[in-house]
């Protein structure tokens, strides 16, 4: 941008160059005038963005540290089971699609996981004890894989938030660490798979 000898704007007044008005104008033009102001603003914006990015990185590392303190790492066996559950859900959803009864998906999931070499139990009753009272059929799990991972299967249009709380309760009551809530009645199965930790 070419500046005329007499710039009509008053940006030069705001800068502390000292001296008389003509001297301030001259100093302002030597600093780059309008273009210099724009460049300085862009430089400030870039540096503030970089700082924000750096702070986000620090925050992310802090969150990872806190999560690590809350949850111990899963065993390799649990990670293998989790991966097999997700793969089986994708395979079944691709073959059958959405809209069937939950029991059909449950049977297919059990079949796929058994084919993958895991021990799977369906509709497992878990006894619950409260204040000396024993409930033999207080809790029923859809699938229990290798006595490590709980899988709850749904086939509904809207997932009720209570079900998410329910699977967390299942994990607490059974003392297990990993659980999955899978809703098959959804166009994209990846949006229907939720993983929970105790």
PDB file of C-alpha atoms in Angstrom:
ATOM      1  CA  UNK A   1       0.000   0.000   0.000  1.00  0.00           C
ATOM      2  CA  UNK A   2       1.442   3.358  -1.023  1.00  0.00           C
ATOM      3  CA  UNK A   3       0.900   6.144   1.473  1.00  0.00           C
ATOM      4  CA  UNK A   4       0.406   9.726   0.473  1.00  0.00           C
ATOM      5  CA  UNK A   5       2.536  12.384   2.149  1.00  0.00           C
ATOM      6  CA  UNK A   6      -0.438  13.467   4.177  1.00  0.00           C
ATOM      7  CA  UNK A   7      -2.385  10.487   5.503  1.00  0.00           C
ATOM      8  CA  UNK A   8      -5.947  11.370   6.459  1.00  0.00           C
ATOM      9  CA  UNK A   9      -6.224   8.708   9.180  1.00  0.00           C
ATOM     10  CA  UNK A  10      -5.320   9.375  12.789  1.00  0.00           C
ATOM     11  CA  UNK A  11      -3.614   6.066  13.697  1.00  0.00           C
ATOM     12  CA  UNK A  12      -0.318   7.880  14.073  1.00  0.00           C
ATOM     13  CA  UNK A  13      -1.807   9.930  16.934  1.00  0.00           C
ATOM     14  CA  UNK A  14      -2.319   6.821  19.063  1.00  0.00           C
ATOM     15  CA  UNK A  15       1.317   5.706  18.818  1.00  0.00           C
ATOM     16  CA  UNK A  16       3.885   7.115  21.178  1.00  0.00           C
ATOM     17  CA  UNK A  17       6.637   8.326  18.839  1.00  0.00           C
ATOM     18  CA  UNK A  18       7.247  11.633  20.584  1.00  0.00           C
ATOM     19  CA  UNK A  19       7.906  14.928  18.837  1.00  0.00           C
ATOM     20  CA  UNK A  20       5.636  17.158  16.813  1.00  0.00           C
ATOM     21  CA  UNK A  21       2.765  16.008  14.589  1.00  0.00           C
ATOM     22  CA  UNK A  22       4.888  15.905  11.397  1.00  0.00           C
ATOM     23  CA  UNK A  23       7.598  13.952  13.216  1.00  0.00           C
ATOM     24  CA  UNK A  24       5.009  11.479  14.560  1.00  0.00           C
ATOM     25  CA  UNK A  25       3.566  11.035  11.053  1.00  0.00           C
ATOM     26  CA  UNK A  26       7.005  10.445   9.576  1.00  0.00           C
ATOM     27  CA  UNK A  27       7.912   7.896  12.270  1.00  0.00           C
ATOM     28  CA  UNK A  28       4.593   6.133  11.779  1.00  0.00           C
ATOM     29  CA  UNK A  29       5.168   5.926   7.979  1.00  0.00           C
ATOM     30  CA  UNK A  30       8.681   4.562   8.565  1.00  0.00           C
ATOM     31  CA  UNK A  31       7.209   1.834  10.755  1.00  0.00           C
ATOM     32  CA  UNK A  32       5.075   0.768   7.812  1.00  0.00           C
ATOM     33  CA  UNK A  33       1.991   2.938   8.224  1.00  0.00           C
ATOM     34  CA  UNK A  34      -1.253   1.023   7.692  1.00  0.00           C
ATOM     35  CA  UNK A  35       0.579  -2.082   6.451  1.00  0.00           C
ATOM     36  CA  UNK A  36       2.868  -2.060   9.471  1.00  0.00           C
ATOM     37  CA  UNK A  37      -0.100  -1.824  11.825  1.00  0.00           C
ATOM     38  CA  UNK A  38      -1.794  -4.719  10.014  1.00  0.00           C
ATOM     39  CA  UNK A  39       1.402  -6.806  10.141  1.00  0.00           C
ATOM     40  CA  UNK A  40       1.833  -6.126  13.851  1.00  0.00           C
ATOM     41  CA  UNK A  41      -1.786  -7.147  14.487  1.00  0.00           C
ATOM     42  CA  UNK A  42      -1.352 -10.368  12.478  1.00  0.00           C
ATOM     43  CA  UNK A  43       1.873 -11.169  14.324  1.00  0.00           C
ATOM     44  CA  UNK A  44       0.121 -10.640  17.651  1.00  0.00           C
ATOM     45  CA  UNK A  45      -2.810 -12.806  16.532  1.00  0.00           C
ATOM     46  CA  UNK A  46      -0.502 -15.619  15.361  1.00  0.00           C
ATOM     47  CA  UNK A  47       1.500 -15.555  18.587  1.00  0.00           C
ATOM     48  CA  UNK A  48      -1.688 -15.586  20.684  1.00  0.00           C
ATOM     49  CA  UNK A  49      -3.015 -18.547  18.642  1.00  0.00           C
ATOM     50  CA  UNK A  50       0.257 -20.409  19.181  1.00  0.00           C
ATOM     51  CA  UNK A  51       0.078 -19.689  22.899  1.00  0.00           C
ATOM     52  CA  UNK A  52      -3.533 -20.908  23.010  1.00  0.00           C
ATOM     53  CA  UNK A  53      -2.498 -24.071  21.160  1.00  0.00           C
ATOM     54  CA  UNK A  54       0.351 -24.622  23.621  1.00  0.00           C
ATOM     55  CA  UNK A  55      -1.997 -24.122  26.574  1.00  0.00           C
ATOM     56  CA  UNK A  56      -4.534 -26.530  25.062  1.00  0.00           C
ATOM     57  CA  UNK A  57      -1.734 -29.100  24.777  1.00  0.00           C
ATOM     58  CA  UNK A  58      -0.793 -28.574  28.412  1.00  0.00           C
ATOM     59  CA  UNK A  59      -4.460 -28.870  29.426  1.00  0.00           C
ATOM     60  CA  UNK A  60      -4.837 -32.076  27.384  1.00  0.00           C
ATOM     61  CA  UNK A  61      -1.760 -33.581  29.079  1.00  0.00           C
ATOM     62  CA  UNK A  62      -3.137 -32.618  32.497  1.00  0.00           C
ATOM     63  CA  UNK A  63      -6.477 -34.248  31.661  1.00  0.00           C
ATOM     64  CA  UNK A  64      -4.673 -37.414  30.492  1.00  0.00           C
ATOM     65  CA  UNK A  65      -2.723 -37.449  33.759  1.00  0.00           C
ATOM     66  CA  UNK A  66      -5.907 -37.046  35.805  1.00  0.00           C
ATOM     67  CA  UNK A  67      -7.671 -39.787  33.830  1.00  0.00           C
ATOM     68  CA  UNK A  68      -4.626 -41.999  34.349  1.00  0.00           C
ATOM     69  CA  UNK A  69      -4.874 -41.366  38.090  1.00  0.00           C
ATOM     70  CA  UNK A  70      -8.595 -42.199  38.089  1.00  0.00           C
ATOM     71  CA  UNK A  71      -8.425 -45.275  35.875  1.00  0.00           C
ATOM     72  CA  UNK A  72      -5.656 -47.812  35.794  1.00  0.00           C
ATOM     73  CA  UNK A  73      -4.744 -49.161  32.382  1.00  0.00           C
ATOM     74  CA  UNK A  74      -6.813 -52.032  31.059  1.00  0.00           C
ATOM     75  CA  UNK A  75      -5.142 -55.384  30.623  1.00  0.00           C
ATOM     76  CA  UNK A  76      -4.232 -56.602  27.172  1.00  0.00           C
ATOM     77  CA  UNK A  77      -6.958 -59.252  27.461  1.00  0.00           C
ATOM     78  CA  UNK A  78      -9.628 -56.592  28.167  1.00  0.00           C
ATOM     79  CA  UNK A  79      -8.440 -54.506  25.203  1.00  0.00           C
ATOM     80  CA  UNK A  80      -8.607 -57.594  22.955  1.00  0.00           C
ATOM     81  CA  UNK A  81     -12.159 -58.323  24.094  1.00  0.00           C
ATOM     82  CA  UNK A  82     -13.181 -54.695  23.576  1.00  0.00           C
ATOM     83  CA  UNK A  83     -11.744 -54.696  20.066  1.00  0.00           C
ATOM     84  CA  UNK A  84     -13.513 -57.972  19.240  1.00  0.00           C
ATOM     85  CA  UNK A  85     -16.845 -56.574  20.516  1.00  0.00           C
ATOM     86  CA  UNK A  86     -16.572 -53.482  18.315  1.00  0.00           C
ATOM     87  CA  UNK A  87     -15.543 -55.558  15.269  1.00  0.00           C
ATOM     88  CA  UNK A  88     -18.440 -57.967  15.812  1.00  0.00           C
ATOM     89  CA  UNK A  89     -20.920 -55.070  16.132  1.00  0.00           C
ATOM     90  CA  UNK A  90     -19.698 -53.575  12.843  1.00  0.00           C
ATOM     91  CA  UNK A  91     -19.871 -56.949  11.072  1.00  0.00           C
ATOM     92  CA  UNK A  92     -23.401 -57.724  12.318  1.00  0.00           C
ATOM     93  CA  UNK A  93     -24.726 -54.246  11.556  1.00  0.00           C
ATOM     94  CA  UNK A  94     -23.266 -54.412   8.045  1.00  0.00           C
ATOM     95  CA  UNK A  95     -24.897 -57.811   7.414  1.00  0.00           C
ATOM     96  CA  UNK A  96     -28.302 -57.284   9.062  1.00  0.00           C
ATOM     97  CA  UNK A  97     -28.728 -53.512   9.213  1.00  0.00           C
ATOM     98  CA  UNK A  98     -30.848 -51.669  11.780  1.00  0.00           C
ATOM     99  CA  UNK A  99     -34.438 -52.335  12.821  1.00  0.00           C
ATOM    100  CA  UNK A 100     -34.430 -55.897  14.169  1.00  0.00           C
ATOM    101  CA  UNK A 101     -35.196 -57.037  17.700  1.00  0.00           C
ATOM    102  CA  UNK A 102     -32.456 -56.651  20.296  1.00  0.00           C
ATOM    103  CA  UNK A 103     -32.525 -60.399  21.021  1.00  0.00           C
ATOM    104  CA  UNK A 104     -31.456 -61.167  17.421  1.00  0.00           C
ATOM    105  CA  UNK A 105     -28.447 -58.853  17.711  1.00  0.00           C
ATOM    106  CA  UNK A 106     -27.633 -60.366  21.106  1.00  0.00           C
ATOM    107  CA  UNK A 107     -27.575 -63.926  19.692  1.00  0.00           C
ATOM    108  CA  UNK A 108     -25.477 -62.797  16.717  1.00  0.00           C
ATOM    109  CA  UNK A 109     -23.012 -60.955  18.988  1.00  0.00           C
ATOM    110  CA  UNK A 110     -22.617 -64.047  21.174  1.00  0.00           C
ATOM    111  CA  UNK A 111     -22.058 -66.183  18.053  1.00  0.00           C
ATOM    112  CA  UNK A 112     -19.436 -63.809  16.579  1.00  0.00           C
ATOM    113  CA  UNK A 113     -17.541 -63.520  19.864  1.00  0.00           C
ATOM    114  CA  UNK A 114     -17.534 -67.310  20.334  1.00  0.00           C
ATOM    115  CA  UNK A 115     -16.176 -67.654  16.781  1.00  0.00           C
ATOM    116  CA  UNK A 116     -13.405 -65.230  17.794  1.00  0.00           C
ATOM    117  CA  UNK A 117     -12.473 -67.609  20.643  1.00  0.00           C
ATOM    118  CA  UNK A 118     -14.081 -65.914  23.653  1.00  0.00           C
ATOM    119  CA  UNK A 119     -16.306 -67.477  26.296  1.00  0.00           C
ATOM    120  CA  UNK A 120     -19.683 -65.711  26.167  1.00  0.00           C
ATOM    121  CA  UNK A 121     -22.629 -66.051  28.544  1.00  0.00           C
ATOM    122  CA  UNK A 122     -26.065 -64.593  27.742  1.00  0.00           C
ATOM    123  CA  UNK A 123     -28.674 -63.213  30.160  1.00  0.00           C
ATOM    124  CA  UNK A 124     -26.449 -63.678  33.192  1.00  0.00           C
ATOM    125  CA  UNK A 125     -28.168 -63.229  36.580  1.00  0.00           C
ATOM    126  CA  UNK A 126     -25.941 -61.444  39.065  1.00  0.00           C
ATOM    127  CA  UNK A 127     -26.943 -61.658  42.757  1.00  0.00           C
ATOM    128  CA  UNK A 128     -27.055 -58.375  44.674  1.00  0.00           C
ATOM    129  CA  UNK A 129     -26.699 -57.899  48.397  1.00  0.00           C
ATOM    130  CA  UNK A 130     -27.991 -54.856  50.238  1.00  0.00           C
ATOM    131  CA  UNK A 131     -27.912 -54.412  54.012  1.00  0.00           C
ATOM    132  CA  UNK A 132     -27.958 -58.160  54.640  1.00  0.00           C
ATOM    133  CA  UNK A 133     -30.714 -58.830  52.068  1.00  0.00           C
ATOM    134  CA  UNK A 134     -29.775 -61.132  49.190  1.00  0.00           C
ATOM    135  CA  UNK A 135     -31.419 -60.704  45.757  1.00  0.00           C
ATOM    136  CA  UNK A 136     -30.715 -63.709  43.549  1.00  0.00           C
ATOM    137  CA  UNK A 137     -32.084 -62.130  40.361  1.00  0.00           C
ATOM    138  CA  UNK A 138     -31.402 -58.492  41.034  1.00  0.00           C
ATOM    139  CA  UNK A 139     -29.360 -57.856  37.930  1.00  0.00           C
ATOM    140  CA  UNK A 140     -29.326 -59.425  34.485  1.00  0.00           C
ATOM    141  CA  UNK A 141     -26.516 -58.789  31.987  1.00  0.00           C
ATOM    142  CA  UNK A 142     -27.182 -59.202  28.255  1.00  0.00           C
ATOM    143  CA  UNK A 143     -23.685 -60.554  27.554  1.00  0.00           C
ATOM    144  CA  UNK A 144     -20.705 -61.296  29.764  1.00  0.00           C
ATOM    145  CA  UNK A 145     -17.543 -61.913  27.745  1.00  0.00           C
ATOM    146  CA  UNK A 146     -14.790 -64.013  29.377  1.00  0.00           C
ATOM    147  CA  UNK A 147     -16.016 -62.803  32.791  1.00  0.00           C
ATOM    148  CA  UNK A 148     -14.249 -59.498  32.025  1.00  0.00           C
ATOM    149  CA  UNK A 149     -16.529 -57.289  29.918  1.00  0.00           C
ATOM    150  CA  UNK A 150     -20.246 -56.458  30.162  1.00  0.00           C
ATOM    151  CA  UNK A 151     -22.194 -55.825  26.949  1.00  0.00           C
ATOM    152  CA  UNK A 152     -25.689 -54.318  26.962  1.00  0.00           C
ATOM    153  CA  UNK A 153     -27.504 -54.485  23.630  1.00  0.00           C
ATOM    154  CA  UNK A 154     -30.355 -52.213  22.565  1.00  0.00           C
ATOM    155  CA  UNK A 155     -32.329 -51.751  19.379  1.00  0.00           C
ATOM    156  CA  UNK A 156     -34.182 -48.485  19.916  1.00  0.00           C
ATOM    157  CA  UNK A 157     -34.500 -45.133  18.142  1.00  0.00           C
ATOM    158  CA  UNK A 158     -33.543 -42.995  21.145  1.00  0.00           C
ATOM    159  CA  UNK A 159     -31.047 -44.084  23.791  1.00  0.00           C
ATOM    160  CA  UNK A 160     -32.346 -43.307  27.249  1.00  0.00           C
ATOM    161  CA  UNK A 161     -29.685 -41.690  29.497  1.00  0.00           C
ATOM    162  CA  UNK A 162     -30.838 -44.086  32.235  1.00  0.00           C
ATOM    163  CA  UNK A 163     -29.302 -46.967  30.258  1.00  0.00           C
ATOM    164  CA  UNK A 164     -25.905 -45.273  30.400  1.00  0.00           C
ATOM    165  CA  UNK A 165     -26.262 -44.931  34.167  1.00  0.00           C
ATOM    166  CA  UNK A 166     -27.472 -48.546  34.274  1.00  0.00           C
ATOM    167  CA  UNK A 167     -24.335 -49.958  32.657  1.00  0.00           C
ATOM    168  CA  UNK A 168     -22.175 -47.954  35.065  1.00  0.00           C
ATOM    169  CA  UNK A 169     -24.217 -49.483  37.925  1.00  0.00           C
ATOM    170  CA  UNK A 170     -23.693 -52.935  36.380  1.00  0.00           C
ATOM    171  CA  UNK A 171     -19.937 -52.372  36.390  1.00  0.00           C
ATOM    172  CA  UNK A 172     -19.936 -51.172  40.006  1.00  0.00           C
ATOM    173  CA  UNK A 173     -22.090 -54.044  41.254  1.00  0.00           C
ATOM    174  CA  UNK A 174     -20.114 -56.728  39.410  1.00  0.00           C
ATOM    175  CA  UNK A 175     -16.715 -55.165  40.152  1.00  0.00           C
ATOM    176  CA  UNK A 176     -15.801 -55.276  36.457  1.00  0.00           C
ATOM    177  CA  UNK A 177     -13.869 -52.482  34.753  1.00  0.00           C
ATOM    178  CA  UNK A 178     -15.133 -52.368  31.161  1.00  0.00           C
ATOM    179  CA  UNK A 179     -18.591 -52.277  29.614  1.00  0.00           C
ATOM    180  CA  UNK A 180     -20.237 -51.519  26.275  1.00  0.00           C
ATOM    181  CA  UNK A 181     -23.685 -50.171  25.435  1.00  0.00           C
ATOM    182  CA  UNK A 182     -24.485 -50.935  21.796  1.00  0.00           C
ATOM    183  CA  UNK A 183     -27.573 -49.616  20.016  1.00  0.00           C
ATOM    184  CA  UNK A 184     -28.073 -51.405  16.686  1.00  0.00           C
ATOM    185  CA  UNK A 185     -31.104 -49.370  15.578  1.00  0.00           C
ATOM    186  CA  UNK A 186     -29.016 -46.578  14.073  1.00  0.00           C
ATOM    187  CA  UNK A 187     -27.851 -45.868  10.495  1.00  0.00           C
ATOM    188  CA  UNK A 188     -24.141 -45.628  11.454  1.00  0.00           C
ATOM    189  CA  UNK A 189     -23.149 -48.232  14.041  1.00  0.00           C
ATOM    190  CA  UNK A 190     -20.114 -46.227  15.193  1.00  0.00           C
ATOM    191  CA  UNK A 191     -22.553 -43.703  16.669  1.00  0.00           C
ATOM    192  CA  UNK A 192     -24.344 -46.484  18.535  1.00  0.00           C
ATOM    193  CA  UNK A 193     -21.336 -47.911  20.377  1.00  0.00           C
ATOM    194  CA  UNK A 194     -20.548 -46.459  23.813  1.00  0.00           C
ATOM    195  CA  UNK A 195     -17.672 -47.649  26.003  1.00  0.00           C
ATOM    196  CA  UNK A 196     -17.738 -47.281  29.789  1.00  0.00           C
ATOM    197  CA  UNK A 197     -15.107 -47.656  32.513  1.00  0.00           C
ATOM    198  CA  UNK A 198     -15.599 -48.346  36.197  1.00  0.00           C
TER     199      UNK A 198
END
